[in-house]
Short mmCIF file of C-alpha atoms and ligand atoms in Angstrom, two decimals:
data_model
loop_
_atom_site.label_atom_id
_atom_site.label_comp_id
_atom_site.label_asym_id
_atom_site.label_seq_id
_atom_site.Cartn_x
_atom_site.Cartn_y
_atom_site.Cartn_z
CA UNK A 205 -201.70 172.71 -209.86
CA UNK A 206 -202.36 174.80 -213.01
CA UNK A 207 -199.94 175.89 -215.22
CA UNK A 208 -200.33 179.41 -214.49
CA UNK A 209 -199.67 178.95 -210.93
CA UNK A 210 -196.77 177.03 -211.42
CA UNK A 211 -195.01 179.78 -213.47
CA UNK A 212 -196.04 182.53 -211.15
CA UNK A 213 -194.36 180.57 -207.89
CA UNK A 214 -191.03 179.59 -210.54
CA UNK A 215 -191.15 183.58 -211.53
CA UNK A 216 -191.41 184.22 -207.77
CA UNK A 217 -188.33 182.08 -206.77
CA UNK A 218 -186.42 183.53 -209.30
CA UNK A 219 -187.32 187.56 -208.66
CA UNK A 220 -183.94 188.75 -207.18
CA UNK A 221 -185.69 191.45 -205.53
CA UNK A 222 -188.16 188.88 -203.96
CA UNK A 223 -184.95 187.49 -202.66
CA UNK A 224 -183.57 190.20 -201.57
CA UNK A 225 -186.28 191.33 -199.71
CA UNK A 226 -185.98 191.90 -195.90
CA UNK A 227 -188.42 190.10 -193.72
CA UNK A 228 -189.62 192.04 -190.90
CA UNK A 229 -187.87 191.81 -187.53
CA UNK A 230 -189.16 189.05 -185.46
CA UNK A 231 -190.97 189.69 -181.75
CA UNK A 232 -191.60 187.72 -179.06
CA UNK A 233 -195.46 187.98 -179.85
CA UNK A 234 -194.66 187.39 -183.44
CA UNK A 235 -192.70 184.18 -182.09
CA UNK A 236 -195.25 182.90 -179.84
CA UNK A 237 -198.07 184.06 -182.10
CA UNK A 238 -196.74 181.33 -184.89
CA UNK A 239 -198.11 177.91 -182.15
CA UNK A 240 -201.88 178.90 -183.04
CA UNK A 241 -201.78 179.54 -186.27
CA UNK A 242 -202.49 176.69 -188.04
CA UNK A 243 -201.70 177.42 -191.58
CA UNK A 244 -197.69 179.18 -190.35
CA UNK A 245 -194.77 176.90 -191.33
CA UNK A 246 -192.54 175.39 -188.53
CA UNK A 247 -190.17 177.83 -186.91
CA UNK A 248 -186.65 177.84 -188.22
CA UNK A 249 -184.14 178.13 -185.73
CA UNK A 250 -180.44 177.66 -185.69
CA UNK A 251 -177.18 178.39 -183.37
CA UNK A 252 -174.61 181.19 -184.32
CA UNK A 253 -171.77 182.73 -182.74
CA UNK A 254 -169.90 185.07 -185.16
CA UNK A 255 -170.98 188.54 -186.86
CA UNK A 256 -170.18 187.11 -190.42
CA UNK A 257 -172.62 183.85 -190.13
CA UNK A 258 -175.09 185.64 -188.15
CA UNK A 259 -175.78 187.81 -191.76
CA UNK A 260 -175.99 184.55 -193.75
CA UNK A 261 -178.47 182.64 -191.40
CA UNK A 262 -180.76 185.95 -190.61
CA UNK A 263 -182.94 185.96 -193.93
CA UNK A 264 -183.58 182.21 -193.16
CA UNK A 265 -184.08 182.01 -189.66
CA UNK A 266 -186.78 183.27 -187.47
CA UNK A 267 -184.77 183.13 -184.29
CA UNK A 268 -180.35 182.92 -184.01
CA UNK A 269 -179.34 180.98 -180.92
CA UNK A 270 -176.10 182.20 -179.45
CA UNK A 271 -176.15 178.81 -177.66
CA UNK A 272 -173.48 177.91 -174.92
CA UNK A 273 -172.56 175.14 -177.35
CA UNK A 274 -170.70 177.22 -178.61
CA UNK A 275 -167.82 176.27 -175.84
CA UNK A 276 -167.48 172.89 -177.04
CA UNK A 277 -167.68 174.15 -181.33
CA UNK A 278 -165.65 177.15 -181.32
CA UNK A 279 -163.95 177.13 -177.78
CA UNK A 280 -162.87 173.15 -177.83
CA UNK A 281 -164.23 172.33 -174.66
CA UNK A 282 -164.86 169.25 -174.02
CA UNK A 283 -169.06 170.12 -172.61
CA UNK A 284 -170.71 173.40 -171.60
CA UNK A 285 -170.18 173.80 -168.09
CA UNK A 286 -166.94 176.04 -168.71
CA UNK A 287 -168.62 178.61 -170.80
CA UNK A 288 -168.34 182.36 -168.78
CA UNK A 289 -171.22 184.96 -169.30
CA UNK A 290 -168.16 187.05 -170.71
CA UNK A 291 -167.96 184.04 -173.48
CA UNK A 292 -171.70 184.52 -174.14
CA UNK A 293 -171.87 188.35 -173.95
CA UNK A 294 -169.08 188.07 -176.23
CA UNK A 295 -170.60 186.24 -179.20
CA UNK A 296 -173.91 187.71 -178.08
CA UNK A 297 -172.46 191.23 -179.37
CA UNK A 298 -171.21 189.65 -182.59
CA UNK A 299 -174.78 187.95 -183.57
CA UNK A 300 -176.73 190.91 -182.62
CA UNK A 301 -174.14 193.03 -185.28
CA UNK A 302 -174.51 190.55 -188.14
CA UNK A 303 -178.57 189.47 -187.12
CA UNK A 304 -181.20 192.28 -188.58
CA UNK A 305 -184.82 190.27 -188.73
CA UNK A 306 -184.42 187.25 -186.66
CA UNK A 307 -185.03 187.08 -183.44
CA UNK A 308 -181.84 187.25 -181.37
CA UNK A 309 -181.81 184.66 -178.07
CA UNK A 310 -178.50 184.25 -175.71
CA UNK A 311 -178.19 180.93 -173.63
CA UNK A 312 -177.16 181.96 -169.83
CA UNK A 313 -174.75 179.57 -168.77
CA UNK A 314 -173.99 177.22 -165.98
CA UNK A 315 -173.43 179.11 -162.42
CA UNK A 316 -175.11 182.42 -163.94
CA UNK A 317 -179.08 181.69 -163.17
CA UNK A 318 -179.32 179.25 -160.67
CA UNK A 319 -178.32 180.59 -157.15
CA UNK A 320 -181.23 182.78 -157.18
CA UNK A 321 -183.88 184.45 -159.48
CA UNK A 322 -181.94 187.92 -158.06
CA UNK A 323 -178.79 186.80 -159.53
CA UNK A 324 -180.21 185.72 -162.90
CA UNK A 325 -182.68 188.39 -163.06
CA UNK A 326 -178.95 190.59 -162.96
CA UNK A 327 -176.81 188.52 -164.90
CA UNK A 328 -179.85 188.50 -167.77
CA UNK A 329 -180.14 192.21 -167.50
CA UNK A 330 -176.04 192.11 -168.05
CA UNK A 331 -177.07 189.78 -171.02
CA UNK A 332 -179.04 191.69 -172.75
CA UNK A 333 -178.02 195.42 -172.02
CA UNK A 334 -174.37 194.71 -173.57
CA UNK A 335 -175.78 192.15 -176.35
CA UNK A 336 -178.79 194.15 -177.51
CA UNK A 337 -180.54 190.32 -177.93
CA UNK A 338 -184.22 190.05 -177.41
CA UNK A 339 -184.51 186.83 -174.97
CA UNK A 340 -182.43 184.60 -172.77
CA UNK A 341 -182.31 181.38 -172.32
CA UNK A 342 -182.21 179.27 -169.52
CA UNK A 343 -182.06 175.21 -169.14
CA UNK A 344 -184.60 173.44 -166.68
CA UNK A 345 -187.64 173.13 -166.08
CA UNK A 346 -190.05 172.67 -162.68
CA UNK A 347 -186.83 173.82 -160.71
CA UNK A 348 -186.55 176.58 -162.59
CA UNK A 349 -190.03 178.00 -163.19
CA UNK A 350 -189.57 180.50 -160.18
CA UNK A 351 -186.73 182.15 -161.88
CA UNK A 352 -188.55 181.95 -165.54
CA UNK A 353 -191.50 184.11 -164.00
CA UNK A 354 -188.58 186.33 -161.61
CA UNK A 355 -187.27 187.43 -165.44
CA UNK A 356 -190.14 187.11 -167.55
CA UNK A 357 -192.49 189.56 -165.12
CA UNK A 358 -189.13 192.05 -165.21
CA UNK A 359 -188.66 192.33 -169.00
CA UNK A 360 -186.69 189.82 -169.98
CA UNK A 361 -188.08 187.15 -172.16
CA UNK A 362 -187.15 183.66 -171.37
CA UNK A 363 -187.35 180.65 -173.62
CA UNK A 364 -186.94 177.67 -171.40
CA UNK A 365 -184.69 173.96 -171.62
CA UNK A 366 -185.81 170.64 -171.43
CA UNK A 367 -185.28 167.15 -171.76
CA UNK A 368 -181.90 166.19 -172.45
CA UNK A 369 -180.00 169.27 -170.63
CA UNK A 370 -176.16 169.75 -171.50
CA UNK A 371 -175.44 172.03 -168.23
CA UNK A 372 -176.89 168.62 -166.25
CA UNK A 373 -174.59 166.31 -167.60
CA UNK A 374 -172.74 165.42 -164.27
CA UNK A 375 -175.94 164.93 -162.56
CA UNK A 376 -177.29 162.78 -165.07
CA UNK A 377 -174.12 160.97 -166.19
CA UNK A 378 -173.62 161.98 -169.70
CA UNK A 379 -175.77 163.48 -172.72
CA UNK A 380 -178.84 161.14 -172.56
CA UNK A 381 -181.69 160.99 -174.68
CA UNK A 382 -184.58 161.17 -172.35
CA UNK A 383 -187.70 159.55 -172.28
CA UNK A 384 -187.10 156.15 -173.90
CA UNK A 385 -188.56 154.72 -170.53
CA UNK A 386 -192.40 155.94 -170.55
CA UNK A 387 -192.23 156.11 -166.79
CA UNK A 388 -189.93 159.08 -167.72
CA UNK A 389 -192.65 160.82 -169.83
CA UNK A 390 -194.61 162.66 -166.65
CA UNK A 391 -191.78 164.62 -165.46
CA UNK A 392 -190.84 165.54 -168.50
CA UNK A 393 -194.43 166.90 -169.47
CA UNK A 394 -194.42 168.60 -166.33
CA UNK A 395 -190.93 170.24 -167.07
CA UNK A 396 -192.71 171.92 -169.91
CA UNK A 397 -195.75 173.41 -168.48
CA UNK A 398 -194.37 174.29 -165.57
CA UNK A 399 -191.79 176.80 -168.17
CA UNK A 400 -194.89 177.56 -169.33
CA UNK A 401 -196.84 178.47 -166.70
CA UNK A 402 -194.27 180.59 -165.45
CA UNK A 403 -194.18 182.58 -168.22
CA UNK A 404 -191.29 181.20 -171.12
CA UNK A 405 -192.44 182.15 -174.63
CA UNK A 406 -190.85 178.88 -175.69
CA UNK A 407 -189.22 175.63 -175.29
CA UNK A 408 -186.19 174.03 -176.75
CA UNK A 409 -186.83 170.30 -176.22
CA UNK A 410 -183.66 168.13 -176.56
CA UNK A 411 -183.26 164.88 -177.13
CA UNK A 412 -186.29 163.11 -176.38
CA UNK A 413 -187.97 159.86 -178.14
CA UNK A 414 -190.89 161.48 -180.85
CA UNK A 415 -193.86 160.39 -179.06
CA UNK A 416 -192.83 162.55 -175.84
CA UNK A 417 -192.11 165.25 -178.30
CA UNK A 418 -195.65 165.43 -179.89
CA UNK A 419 -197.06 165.31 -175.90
CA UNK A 420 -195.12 168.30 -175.37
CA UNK A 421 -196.08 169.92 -177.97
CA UNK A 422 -199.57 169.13 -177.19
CA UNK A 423 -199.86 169.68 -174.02
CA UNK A 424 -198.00 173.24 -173.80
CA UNK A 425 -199.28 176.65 -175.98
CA UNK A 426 -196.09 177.93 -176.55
CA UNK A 427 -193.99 176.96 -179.46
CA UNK A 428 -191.88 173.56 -178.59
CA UNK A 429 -188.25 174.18 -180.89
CA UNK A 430 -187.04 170.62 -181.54
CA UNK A 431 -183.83 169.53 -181.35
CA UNK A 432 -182.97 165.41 -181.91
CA UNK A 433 -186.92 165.38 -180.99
CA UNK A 434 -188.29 164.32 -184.36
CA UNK A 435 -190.17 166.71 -186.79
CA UNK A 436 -193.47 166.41 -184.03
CA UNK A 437 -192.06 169.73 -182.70
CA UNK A 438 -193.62 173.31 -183.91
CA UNK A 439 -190.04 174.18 -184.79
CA UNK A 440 -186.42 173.10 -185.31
CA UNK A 441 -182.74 174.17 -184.35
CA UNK A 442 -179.42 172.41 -184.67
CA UNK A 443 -176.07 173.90 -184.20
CA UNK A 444 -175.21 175.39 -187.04
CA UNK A 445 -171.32 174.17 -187.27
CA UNK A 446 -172.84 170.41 -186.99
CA UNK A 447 -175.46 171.36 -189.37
CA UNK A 448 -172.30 172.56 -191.76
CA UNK A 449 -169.98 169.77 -191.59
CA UNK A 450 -167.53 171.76 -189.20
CA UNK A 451 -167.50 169.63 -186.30
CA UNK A 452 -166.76 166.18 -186.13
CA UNK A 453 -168.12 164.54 -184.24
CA UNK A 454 -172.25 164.66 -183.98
CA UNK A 455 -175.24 162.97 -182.65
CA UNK A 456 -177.32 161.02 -184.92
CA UNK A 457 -180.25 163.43 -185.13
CA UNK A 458 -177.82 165.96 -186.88
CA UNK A 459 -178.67 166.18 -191.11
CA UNK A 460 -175.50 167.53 -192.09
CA UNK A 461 -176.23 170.07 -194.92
CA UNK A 462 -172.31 170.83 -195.90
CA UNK A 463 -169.40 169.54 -195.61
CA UNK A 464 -167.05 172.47 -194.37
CA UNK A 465 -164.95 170.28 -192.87
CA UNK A 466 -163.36 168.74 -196.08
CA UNK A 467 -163.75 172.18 -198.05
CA UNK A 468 -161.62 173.65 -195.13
CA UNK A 469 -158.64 171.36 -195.59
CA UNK A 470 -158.54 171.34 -198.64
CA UNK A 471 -158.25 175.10 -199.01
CA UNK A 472 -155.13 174.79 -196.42
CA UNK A 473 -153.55 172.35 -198.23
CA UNK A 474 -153.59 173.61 -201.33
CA UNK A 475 -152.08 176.97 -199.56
CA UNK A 476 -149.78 175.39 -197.82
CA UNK A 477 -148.55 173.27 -201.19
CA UNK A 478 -148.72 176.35 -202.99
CA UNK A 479 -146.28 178.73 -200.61
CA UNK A 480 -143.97 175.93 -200.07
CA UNK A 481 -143.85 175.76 -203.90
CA UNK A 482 -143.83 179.34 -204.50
CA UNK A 483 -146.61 179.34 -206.55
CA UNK A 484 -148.36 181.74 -203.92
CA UNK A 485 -148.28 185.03 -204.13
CA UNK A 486 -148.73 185.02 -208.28
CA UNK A 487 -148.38 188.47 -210.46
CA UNK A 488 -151.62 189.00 -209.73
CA UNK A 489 -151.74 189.17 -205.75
CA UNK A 490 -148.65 191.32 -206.02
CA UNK A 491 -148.89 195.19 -205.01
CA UNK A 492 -146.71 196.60 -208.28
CA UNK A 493 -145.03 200.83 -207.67
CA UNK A 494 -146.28 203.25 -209.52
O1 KIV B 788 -176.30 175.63 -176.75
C1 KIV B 788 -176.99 175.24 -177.71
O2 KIV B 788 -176.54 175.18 -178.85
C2 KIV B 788 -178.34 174.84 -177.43
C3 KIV B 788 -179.07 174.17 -178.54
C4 KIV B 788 -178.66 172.75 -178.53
C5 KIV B 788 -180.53 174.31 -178.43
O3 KIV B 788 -178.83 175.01 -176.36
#
């Protein structure tokens, strides 16, 4: 690389306004547009569930997952199945305040979507008429590629589930990476093109072993959003208190980028030390008369 051109990208990191600069508000055709093109970066994807963090991720992110994981991060339950379409609508209306250019995507929960393609088709509609978000999504795959076309043919955008599925965890006996077995690989495979087929404008694939991944990704022509399924995914998304340092306890696929955890306690200690001391409120926090 020339001199020149090194200066002129440094200069271009450093322009505040560059910075600053909004990035235009991401589609469902912009989404799905990014699997051909072969010269677009991997898609960046990541949970959120409040207003505030919704603003911080939405210059980095092309699409905020209000993901029913958020029962287990910010609700402290112990899996997913006890999340409400209240908790998601909920959280859904705080993202959509706080997100301006990324696109916005709210997880249906267990018990809302799979009775019939009727009821989700109304319970999405509920989704995203109080949320404002631009796509749900919904966990499964052949089994639920009737109710992925039902939603996707009436105006609501689905991006589909597979592999390892949280909501399936009784059924399945835990949260399992998949695919380790190759006799496991075909169904899996299948999973995904039958979401696409029925219309999904993309996949989250969870927890499956890297080679299954890059079949996945191969064999469908929608974007595949990885999560513990190796970098051999045209995207990525992890939850973004793991991803923090805010919950404790996380798989091994989770890069932990923070550590909010620690920085959290010791901000309470050193409030709690300091009012038990008296040492908080100082002159300066005090409101003085006129
Ligand atoms: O609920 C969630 O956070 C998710 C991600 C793991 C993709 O579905």
């Amino acid at each position: 690389m020339s001199t020149q051109s090194t200066l002129s990208k440094k200069s271009a990191v450093a322009d505040p306004v560059a910075q600053t600069r909004k990035r235009a508000k991401m589609t469902v055709p912009k989404f799905m547009a990014r699997k051909g093109d072969e010269s677009a970066e991997p898609l960046v994807c990541l949970t959120s569930y409040t207003a505030h963090v919704a603003r911080l991720c939405d210059q980095h992110c092309d699409m905020l997952l209000v993901g029913d994981s958020l029962g287990m991060v910010i609700h402290g339950m112990p899996n997913t199945l006890g999340v409400t379409l209240e908790h998601m609508i909920m959280h859904g209306q705080a993202v959509a305040r706080g997100a301006e250019s990324a696109l916005v995507v709210v997880d249906m929960p267990f018990g809302s979507f799979e009775e019939s393609p009727e009821i989700a088709f109304r319970n999405a509609a509920r989704v995203v008429k109080e949320t404002g978000c631009q796509a749900v999504k919904i966990e499964g795959g052949v089994e639920m590629a009737p109710t992925i076309a039902h939603l996707s043919k009436r105006g609501v955008p689905v991006c589909a589930h597979v592999g390892l599925m949280p909501q399936a965890m009784n059924s399945v006996g835990g949260f399992k990476t998949q695919g380790k077995d190759e006799a496991e690989w075909a169904g899996i495979v299948a999973d995904a093109k039958a979401v696409e087929e029925a219309g999904a404008f993309a996949v989250v694939v969870e927890g499956v072993v890297e080679p299954l991944a890059e079949k996945i990704t191969q064999a469908v022509s929608i974007p595949t959003i990885g999560i513990g399924a190796s970098s051999k995914c045209d995207g990525q998304i992890l939850v973004f208190e793991d991803m923090i340092g805010l919950f404790p306890r996380v798989p091994t696929f989770v890069k932990r980028y923070g550590t909010m955890e620690d920085m959290m306690k010791d901000a309470i200690e050193r409030y709690a030390s300091e009012v038990r001391d008296r040492s908080f409120p100082a002159e300066e926090h005090v409101y003085k008369p006129t």
